[in-house]
C-alpha atoms as a printed R data frame, in Angstrom:
    type eleno elety resid chain resno       x       y       z
1   ATOM     1    CA   MET     A     1 -31.652 -40.928 -33.644
2   ATOM     2    CA   LYS     A     2 -30.442 -38.441 -36.014
3   ATOM     3    CA   LYS     A     3 -27.535 -37.424 -37.212
4   ATOM     4    CA   ASN     A     4 -25.533 -33.541 -35.864
5   ATOM     5    CA   LEU     A     5 -25.123 -31.819 -39.300
6   ATOM     6    CA   VAL     A     6 -23.237 -28.690 -38.818
7   ATOM     7    CA   ILE     A     7 -22.575 -26.131 -42.636
8   ATOM     8    CA   LEU     A     8 -20.300 -23.412 -42.552
9   ATOM     9    CA   SER     A     9 -21.938 -21.231 -45.302
10  ATOM    10    CA   GLY     A    10 -20.120 -18.179 -46.686
11  ATOM    11    CA   ALA     A    11 -20.408 -15.645 -49.862
12  ATOM    12    CA   GLY     A    12 -20.740 -18.448 -52.378
13  ATOM    13    CA   MET     A    13 -23.750 -19.860 -50.435
14  ATOM    14    CA   SER     A    14 -26.369 -16.567 -52.117
15  ATOM    15    CA   ALA     A    15 -23.792 -15.710 -54.896
16  ATOM    16    CA   GLU     A    16 -26.030 -17.785 -57.140
17  ATOM    17    CA   SER     A    17 -29.527 -15.330 -55.810
18  ATOM    18    CA   GLY     A    18 -26.839 -12.300 -57.259
19  ATOM    19    CA   ILE     A    19 -25.363 -10.790 -53.728
20  ATOM    20    CA   SER     A    20 -22.372  -9.846 -53.748
21  ATOM    21    CA   THR     A    21 -19.416 -11.707 -53.095
22  ATOM    22    CA   PHE     A    22 -16.774  -9.404 -51.286
23  ATOM    23    CA   ARG     A    23 -13.795 -11.151 -52.388
24  ATOM    24    CA   ASP     A    24 -14.302 -11.438 -55.531
25  ATOM    25    CA   ALA     A    25 -12.943  -9.856 -59.298
26  ATOM    26    CA   GLY     A    26 -16.149  -7.311 -59.220
27  ATOM    27    CA   GLY     A    27 -17.146  -7.477 -55.477
28  ATOM    28    CA   LEU     A    28 -17.952  -5.202 -53.090
29  ATOM    29    CA   TRP     A    29 -14.799  -4.961 -51.903
30  ATOM    30    CA   ASP     A    30 -13.202  -3.140 -55.670
31  ATOM    31    CA   LYS     A    31 -15.571  -0.728 -55.299
32  ATOM    32    CA   TYR     A    32 -15.521   0.508 -51.210
33  ATOM    33    CA   PRO     A    33 -12.209  -0.168 -49.730
34  ATOM    34    CA   VAL     A    34 -12.881  -1.723 -46.751
35  ATOM    35    CA   MET     A    35 -12.461  -0.057 -43.870
36  ATOM    36    CA   GLN     A    36 -14.145   2.657 -44.551
37  ATOM    37    CA   VAL     A    37 -17.997   0.753 -44.840
38  ATOM    38    CA   ALA     A    38 -16.940  -1.790 -42.454
39  ATOM    39    CA   SER     A    39 -15.330  -1.273 -39.368
40  ATOM    40    CA   ALA     A    40 -16.255   0.534 -35.918
41  ATOM    41    CA   GLU     A    41 -13.328   3.375 -37.014
42  ATOM    42    CA   GLY     A    42 -15.117   3.674 -40.057
43  ATOM    43    CA   TYR     A    43 -18.086   4.221 -39.453
44  ATOM    44    CA   VAL     A    44 -16.764   6.871 -36.239
45  ATOM    45    CA   ARG     A    45 -15.385   8.776 -39.179
46  ATOM    46    CA   ASP     A    46 -17.870   8.762 -41.462
47  ATOM    47    CA   PRO     A    47 -21.186   7.088 -40.255
48  ATOM    48    CA   GLU     A    48 -23.131   8.266 -43.020
49  ATOM    49    CA   LEU     A    49 -21.148   6.952 -45.391
50  ATOM    50    CA   VAL     A    50 -21.432   3.676 -43.715
51  ATOM    51    CA   ILE     A    51 -25.513   3.636 -43.238
52  ATOM    52    CA   ASN     A    52 -26.457   4.413 -46.933
53  ATOM    53    CA   PHE     A    53 -24.110   1.351 -47.570
54  ATOM    54    CA   TYR     A    54 -25.804  -1.005 -45.615
55  ATOM    55    CA   ASN     A    55 -29.111   1.322 -46.260
56  ATOM    56    CA   GLU     A    56 -28.241  -0.804 -49.804
57  ATOM    57    CA   ARG     A    57 -28.012  -4.282 -49.096
58  ATOM    58    CA   ARG     A    58 -30.139  -3.887 -47.008
59  ATOM    59    CA   LYS     A    59 -32.713  -3.084 -49.674
60  ATOM    60    CA   GLN     A    60 -31.463  -5.520 -52.468
61  ATOM    61    CA   LEU     A    61 -32.469  -8.192 -50.049
62  ATOM    62    CA   LEU     A    62 -35.783  -7.479 -51.476
63  ATOM    63    CA   ASP     A    63 -34.979  -8.164 -55.409
64  ATOM    64    CA   VAL     A    64 -33.404 -10.754 -54.442
65  ATOM    65    CA   GLU     A    65 -35.072 -14.632 -53.865
66  ATOM    66    CA   PRO     A    66 -32.783 -18.047 -52.662
67  ATOM    67    CA   ASN     A    67 -31.259 -20.582 -54.862
68  ATOM    68    CA   ALA     A    68 -31.914 -23.829 -54.740
69  ATOM    69    CA   GLY     A    69 -28.713 -23.887 -52.338
70  ATOM    70    CA   HIS     A    70 -30.277 -23.332 -49.273
71  ATOM    71    CA   THR     A    71 -33.714 -24.125 -50.109
72  ATOM    72    CA   GLY     A    72 -31.560 -28.081 -50.487
73  ATOM    73    CA   LEU     A    73 -30.125 -27.680 -46.349
74  ATOM    74    CA   ALA     A    74 -33.419 -26.417 -45.692
75  ATOM    75    CA   GLU     A    75 -35.496 -29.586 -46.837
76  ATOM    76    CA   LEU     A    76 -32.199 -31.552 -44.862
77  ATOM    77    CA   GLU     A    77 -33.531 -30.841 -41.746
78  ATOM    78    CA   LYS     A    78 -36.456 -33.390 -42.031
79  ATOM    79    CA   ASP     A    79 -33.630 -36.254 -41.864
80  ATOM    80    CA   PHE     A    80 -30.889 -33.843 -39.945
81  ATOM    81    CA   ASN     A    81 -30.049 -31.864 -36.627
82  ATOM    82    CA   VAL     A    82 -29.898 -28.308 -39.266
83  ATOM    83    CA   THR     A    83 -27.221 -25.680 -37.387
84  ATOM    84    CA   VAL     A    84 -26.242 -23.306 -39.928
85  ATOM    85    CA   VAL     A    85 -23.656 -21.533 -38.899
86  ATOM    86    CA   THR     A    86 -23.702 -17.982 -41.575
87  ATOM    87    CA   GLN     A    87 -20.365 -15.305 -42.482
88  ATOM    88    CA   ASN     A    88 -23.733 -14.131 -43.987
89  ATOM    89    CA   VAL     A    89 -24.827 -11.482 -42.983
90  ATOM    90    CA   ASP     A    90 -28.575 -11.629 -45.515
91  ATOM    91    CA   ASN     A    91 -31.646 -14.159 -44.191
92  ATOM    92    CA   LEU     A    92 -31.420 -15.898 -47.374
93  ATOM    93    CA   HIS     A    93 -30.835 -19.502 -45.381
94  ATOM    94    CA   GLU     A    94 -34.528 -18.772 -43.323
95  ATOM    95    CA   ARG     A    95 -36.379 -17.899 -46.376
96  ATOM    96    CA   ALA     A    96 -35.414 -20.765 -47.591
97  ATOM    97    CA   GLY     A    97 -36.894 -22.559 -44.237
98  ATOM    98    CA   SER     A    98 -34.135 -23.357 -42.231
99  ATOM    99    CA   THR     A    99 -35.090 -23.242 -38.221
100 ATOM   100    CA   HIS     A   100 -31.294 -22.909 -36.646
101 ATOM   101    CA   VAL     A   101 -29.330 -20.034 -38.369
102 ATOM   102    CA   ILE     A   102 -26.351 -18.950 -36.371
103 ATOM   103    CA   HIS     A   103 -25.389 -14.812 -38.375
104 ATOM   104    CA   LEU     A   104 -21.561 -14.994 -37.062
105 ATOM   105    CA   HIS     A   105 -21.462 -11.135 -38.978
106 ATOM   106    CA   GLY     A   106 -24.601 -10.162 -37.425
107 ATOM   107    CA   GLU     A   107 -27.692  -9.833 -39.615
108 ATOM   108    CA   LEU     A   108 -28.337  -6.490 -42.199
109 ATOM   109    CA   THR     A   109 -32.126  -6.416 -40.991
110 ATOM   110    CA   LYS     A   110 -31.786  -5.635 -38.089
111 ATOM   111    CA   VAL     A   111 -30.049  -2.462 -36.927
112 ATOM   112    CA   CYS     A   112 -28.707  -1.854 -32.987
113 ATOM   113    CA   SER     A   113 -27.119   0.960 -30.250
114 ATOM   114    CA   SER     A   114 -23.443   2.475 -31.425
115 ATOM   115    CA   ARG     A   115 -22.280   3.271 -27.835
116 ATOM   116    CA   ASP     A   116 -23.393  -0.676 -27.807
117 ATOM   117    CA   PRO     A   117 -23.763  -3.028 -30.302
118 ATOM   118    CA   TYR     A   118 -24.870  -6.491 -28.809
119 ATOM   119    CA   ASN     A   119 -26.498  -5.327 -26.490
120 ATOM   120    CA   PRO     A   120 -29.644  -7.555 -26.950
121 ATOM   121    CA   ARG     A   121 -31.958  -4.526 -25.523
122 ATOM   122    CA   TYR     A   122 -31.879  -2.351 -28.093
123 ATOM   123    CA   VAL     A   123 -31.201  -5.287 -31.229
124 ATOM   124    CA   ARG     A   124 -33.813  -4.915 -33.147
125 ATOM   125    CA   GLU     A   125 -35.720  -5.888 -36.900
126 ATOM   126    CA   LEU     A   126 -36.332  -3.333 -39.639
127 ATOM   127    CA   LYS     A   127 -39.437  -4.511 -41.688
128 ATOM   128    CA   PRO     A   128 -38.406  -3.991 -44.929
129 ATOM   129    CA   GLU     A   129 -40.215  -0.212 -44.490
130 ATOM   130    CA   GLU     A   130 -38.141   0.702 -43.332
131 ATOM   131    CA   TYR     A   131 -34.897  -0.617 -44.453
132 ATOM   132    CA   GLU     A   132 -33.757   2.603 -44.854
133 ATOM   133    CA   VAL     A   133 -32.229   4.008 -42.103
134 ATOM   134    CA   LYS     A   134 -31.792   7.406 -41.915
135 ATOM   135    CA   MET     A   135 -28.990   9.701 -39.163
136 ATOM   136    CA   GLY     A   136 -30.322  10.603 -36.155
137 ATOM   137    CA   ASP     A   137 -32.529   7.270 -35.965
138 ATOM   138    CA   LYS     A   138 -32.021   6.068 -31.875
139 ATOM   139    CA   ALA     A   139 -31.596   3.405 -30.527
140 ATOM   140    CA   GLY     A   140 -32.885   3.039 -27.788
141 ATOM   141    CA   ASP     A   141 -30.601   3.579 -25.150
142 ATOM   142    CA   GLY     A   142 -30.076   7.419 -27.596
143 ATOM   143    CA   SER     A   143 -27.473   6.240 -29.813
144 ATOM   144    CA   GLN     A   144 -27.683   6.640 -33.463
145 ATOM   145    CA   LEU     A   145 -28.889   3.638 -34.825
146 ATOM   146    CA   ARG     A   146 -25.985   1.403 -36.328
147 ATOM   147    CA   PRO     A   147 -26.370  -2.123 -38.896
148 ATOM   148    CA   PHE     A   148 -26.587  -4.858 -36.382
149 ATOM   149    CA   ILE     A   149 -23.483  -6.097 -38.356
150 ATOM   150    CA   VAL     A   150 -20.303  -7.768 -36.943
151 ATOM   151    CA   TRP     A   151 -17.180  -5.259 -38.261
152 ATOM   152    CA   PHE     A   152 -13.171  -5.765 -38.962
153 ATOM   153    CA   GLY     A   153 -11.454  -5.216 -35.616
154 ATOM   154    CA   GLU     A   154 -14.626  -5.959 -33.324
155 ATOM   155    CA   ALA     A   155 -15.402  -9.664 -31.677
156 ATOM   156    CA   VAL     A   156 -17.712 -12.423 -32.327
157 ATOM   157    CA   PRO     A   157 -20.082 -12.613 -30.222
158 ATOM   158    CA   GLU     A   158 -21.521 -15.575 -31.588
159 ATOM   159    CA   ILE     A   159 -18.882 -17.638 -32.807
160 ATOM   160    CA   GLU     A   160 -18.444 -20.046 -28.930
161 ATOM   161    CA   THR     A   161 -22.432 -20.766 -29.659
162 ATOM   162    CA   ALA     A   162 -21.099 -22.493 -32.786
163 ATOM   163    CA   ILE     A   163 -18.256 -23.547 -31.651
164 ATOM   164    CA   GLY     A   164 -20.497 -25.814 -29.467
165 ATOM   165    CA   TYR     A   165 -22.533 -26.871 -32.509
166 ATOM   166    CA   VAL     A   166 -19.396 -27.832 -33.857
167 ATOM   167    CA   GLU     A   167 -18.284 -30.105 -31.437
168 ATOM   168    CA   LYS     A   168 -21.295 -32.476 -32.124
169 ATOM   169    CA   ALA     A   169 -21.419 -32.844 -35.359
170 ATOM   170    CA   ASP     A   170 -21.125 -36.063 -37.575
171 ATOM   171    CA   ILE     A   171 -21.878 -33.944 -40.382
172 ATOM   172    CA   PHE     A   172 -19.517 -31.046 -41.252
173 ATOM   173    CA   VAL     A   173 -20.023 -29.200 -44.452
174 ATOM   174    CA   ILE     A   174 -17.812 -25.856 -45.677
175 ATOM   175    CA   ILE     A   175 -20.652 -23.862 -48.718
176 ATOM   176    CA   GLY     A   176 -19.142 -20.489 -50.493
177 ATOM   177    CA   THR     A   177 -16.693 -20.236 -48.462
178 ATOM   178    CA   SER     A   178 -12.841 -18.895 -48.707
179 ATOM   179    CA   MET     A   179 -11.710 -20.599 -45.793
180 ATOM   180    CA   ASN     A   180  -9.376 -17.157 -44.744
181 ATOM   181    CA   VAL     A   181 -11.930 -14.923 -41.990
182 ATOM   182    CA   TYR     A   182 -11.015 -16.014 -37.903
183 ATOM   183    CA   PRO     A   183 -12.635 -17.036 -36.608
184 ATOM   184    CA   ALA     A   184 -15.336 -18.877 -38.274
185 ATOM   185    CA   ALA     A   185 -11.897 -20.332 -40.316
186 ATOM   186    CA   GLY     A   186 -10.880 -22.217 -37.254
187 ATOM   187    CA   LEU     A   187 -13.899 -24.522 -36.992
188 ATOM   188    CA   LEU     A   188 -12.709 -26.632 -38.925
189 ATOM   189    CA   ASN     A   189 -10.565 -27.296 -36.318
190 ATOM   190    CA   TYR     A   190 -13.928 -28.212 -34.070
191 ATOM   191    CA   VAL     A   191 -14.759 -30.642 -35.957
192 ATOM   192    CA   PRO     A   192 -14.514 -34.139 -34.371
193 ATOM   193    CA   ARG     A   193 -11.956 -36.743 -36.027
194 ATOM   194    CA   THR     A   194 -14.861 -39.366 -36.870
195 ATOM   195    CA   ALA     A   195 -17.148 -36.342 -38.559
196 ATOM   196    CA   GLU     A   196 -16.841 -36.719 -41.733
197 ATOM   197    CA   VAL     A   197 -16.417 -33.225 -43.528
198 ATOM   198    CA   TYR     A   198 -17.827 -32.610 -47.709
199 ATOM   199    CA   LEU     A   199 -16.781 -28.608 -48.840
200 ATOM   200    CA   ILE     A   200 -18.738 -27.349 -51.738
201 ATOM   201    CA   ASP     A   201 -17.303 -24.944 -54.090
202 ATOM   202    CA   PRO     A   202 -16.738 -24.468 -56.801
203 ATOM   203    CA   LYS     A   203 -12.447 -22.898 -57.063
204 ATOM   204    CA   PRO     A   204 -10.181 -25.309 -55.007
205 ATOM   205    CA   VAL     A   205  -9.905 -23.831 -51.700
206 ATOM   206    CA   ASP     A   206  -6.615 -24.339 -49.741
207 ATOM   207    CA   ILE     A   207  -8.448 -25.372 -46.193
208 ATOM   208    CA   HIS     A   208  -4.696 -26.214 -45.052
209 ATOM   209    CA   SER     A   209  -6.148 -28.932 -42.978
210 ATOM   210    CA   MET     A   210  -4.294 -33.471 -43.352
211 ATOM   211    CA   ARG     A   211  -8.041 -34.613 -42.384
212 ATOM   212    CA   ARG     A   212 -10.010 -36.398 -45.434
213 ATOM   213    CA   ILE     A   213 -12.011 -34.117 -47.325
214 ATOM   214    CA   HIS     A   214 -14.636 -35.195 -49.170
215 ATOM   215    CA   VAL     A   215 -14.314 -31.953 -52.230
216 ATOM   216    CA   ILE     A   216 -17.178 -31.583 -53.974
217 ATOM   217    CA   GLN     A   217 -16.148 -28.872 -56.851
218 ATOM   218    CA   LYS     A   218 -19.827 -27.058 -58.316
219 ATOM   219    CA   GLY     A   219 -21.514 -23.835 -56.699
220 ATOM   220    CA   ALA     A   220 -24.427 -23.702 -54.185
221 ATOM   221    CA   SER     A   221 -27.529 -25.005 -56.084
222 ATOM   222    CA   GLU     A   222 -25.253 -27.652 -57.962
223 ATOM   223    CA   GLY     A   223 -23.237 -28.232 -54.609
224 ATOM   224    CA   VAL     A   224 -26.107 -29.170 -53.160
225 ATOM   225    CA   LYS     A   225 -27.845 -31.243 -54.253
226 ATOM   226    CA   GLU     A   226 -24.555 -33.118 -55.234
227 ATOM   227    CA   LEU     A   227 -25.110 -33.650 -51.456
228 ATOM   228    CA   GLN     A   228 -28.153 -34.356 -50.411
229 ATOM   229    CA   SER     A   229 -28.283 -38.047 -52.657
230 ATOM   230    CA   LEU     A   230 -23.838 -38.589 -51.051
231 ATOM   231    CA   LEU     A   231 -25.593 -38.216 -47.892
232 ATOM   232    CA   PHE     A   232 -27.821 -40.885 -48.593
233 ATOM   233    CA   THR     A   233 -24.899 -42.504 -49.574
234 ATOM   234    CA   PRO     A   234 -22.278 -44.204 -48.287
235 ATOM   235    CA   LEU     A   235 -19.100 -43.395 -48.691
């Protein structure tokens, strides 16, 4: 029987593909005040600025490709029941071939209702030629289309789904996340005591956990390559 392998990925997963991380020096938070472009209040204050910010993020997806880390995780589906729980809003896991991806913070390629953001009736996937959302573009309920992104201060609707998979994990892998953003950072608390835990990150990450963690201090591509060999070698 295949083991359950759950991956928690963050911005460092996509950094090698050329997608700006938010928290690192020179990242997006240095260029934009976070609450201006990633909060409901910022959206109410200046919806056009926020919509254009995500239009630019969306168009960036046309110029980037999944990296070897993404494809390496997709390859693990041959031998494991793989669930990717990602804090990233890009579609690089899917494009690399991962078939079960839970997006905690929303999806850049989708838009939704401003009035009722999580109503599935009004969530839709944009084709690349539709990536430029404009003021006046309406959702099915007549409200302005907004990015399908979970902003600061909003509930994270997929967290309970993610917890359900984490609780059944035989192996839990953390890749490229600072473990500072909740509720995602709290998922480690739901990992069974019997599960193996791996952390892939080129920089030291303070995890605040007493449990044994196998650290691979490398970027996503090299780290996933090492993970692949370790998973088939008894620790």
